[in-house]
XYZ file of C-alpha atoms in Angstrom:
105
model
C 37.049 -55.125 -83.463
C 37.969 -52.180 -84.746
C 41.238 -49.605 -84.247
C 38.817 -47.395 -82.415
C 36.259 -49.234 -80.690
C 37.675 -49.852 -76.936
C 36.974 -45.532 -76.978
C 33.808 -45.882 -77.481
C 31.377 -45.594 -74.722
C 29.147 -47.933 -73.965
C 25.959 -45.823 -74.276
C 25.736 -42.690 -76.492
C 26.291 -39.468 -75.053
C 23.313 -37.243 -74.192
C 21.101 -40.443 -74.088
C 19.705 -40.745 -70.332
C 20.118 -44.230 -68.450
C 16.616 -45.586 -67.424
C 15.932 -47.747 -64.083
C 17.060 -51.411 -63.550
C 16.097 -54.082 -62.061
C 19.293 -53.052 -59.879
C 18.554 -49.341 -58.995
C 15.080 -51.014 -57.342
C 16.627 -54.055 -55.848
C 18.945 -51.664 -53.587
C 15.805 -49.303 -52.881
C 13.907 -52.726 -51.400
C 16.739 -53.898 -49.661
C 17.840 -50.605 -48.209
C 14.104 -49.685 -46.990
C 13.445 -53.052 -45.695
C 17.274 -52.216 -43.549
C 15.728 -49.365 -41.971
C 12.506 -48.092 -40.515
C 10.451 -45.011 -40.875
C 11.126 -44.332 -44.399
C 9.262 -42.086 -46.388
C 9.446 -42.081 -50.693
C 10.209 -38.621 -52.663
C 9.645 -38.853 -56.103
C 11.860 -36.150 -58.180
C 10.437 -35.235 -61.350
C 12.423 -36.276 -64.560
C 14.820 -32.935 -66.087
C 17.247 -32.810 -68.921
C 19.779 -34.152 -67.209
C 18.259 -37.237 -65.586
C 15.161 -39.324 -65.542
C 13.162 -39.824 -62.628
C 14.230 -40.049 -59.103
C 13.201 -41.506 -56.238
C 14.904 -40.347 -52.420
C 14.107 -42.746 -49.837
C 14.223 -41.046 -46.586
C 14.897 -43.079 -42.786
C 13.521 -42.128 -39.252
C 16.638 -40.698 -39.171
C 17.212 -38.713 -41.847
C 19.377 -41.489 -44.233
C 19.030 -41.671 -47.052
C 19.587 -43.115 -51.271
C 18.404 -41.953 -54.036
C 17.757 -44.189 -57.316
C 16.475 -43.691 -60.814
C 12.736 -45.679 -61.390
C 10.269 -45.850 -64.221
C 8.187 -42.397 -64.078
C 6.030 -41.503 -61.177
C 4.157 -44.653 -61.861
C 6.976 -46.626 -60.999
C 7.664 -44.577 -57.654
C 4.014 -45.293 -56.917
C 4.030 -49.064 -57.265
C 7.574 -49.280 -55.403
C 5.641 -46.964 -52.497
C 2.556 -49.488 -52.104
C 5.005 -52.362 -52.647
C 7.451 -51.216 -49.569
C 3.964 -49.593 -47.591
C 5.608 -46.628 -47.034
C 3.927 -42.953 -47.597
C 5.190 -41.371 -50.918
C 5.487 -37.333 -51.446
C 6.795 -34.869 -54.593
C 9.329 -33.745 -53.352
C 8.613 -30.731 -55.623
C 5.630 -29.866 -53.664
C 6.779 -30.695 -50.334
C 10.021 -30.178 -50.277
C 12.755 -32.906 -48.113
C 12.504 -33.189 -44.604
C 14.551 -31.256 -42.238
C 15.687 -34.543 -40.853
C 17.228 -35.244 -44.159
C 19.245 -32.293 -44.815
C 20.347 -32.538 -40.641
C 21.683 -35.931 -41.802
C 23.822 -34.787 -44.363
C 25.148 -31.667 -42.262
C 26.627 -34.433 -39.623
C 28.071 -36.523 -42.246
C 30.012 -33.948 -43.660
C 31.197 -32.539 -40.382
C 32.638 -35.898 -39.373
């Protein structure tokens, strides 16, 4: 081990982290524990890879990386939930209301 090895980052700066099975597993578990779940795909940016936001009937939500739009479609089909492009349709009002309630508590 070199003198400065402990200070090195695990990942090079500027390299985006892609989705892992942990991300997908979280999404599957989260959706399975809630009802009325819908998926909203967020496009890849210069800062993050493609992400998917799952929103439950009460507005509770979670966001994780996903393997592109095709990966999001496969996940939505597997979970039998509707999928939308967040850049086109936006986010549901119940999601914003849930976040507002959480911030006030």
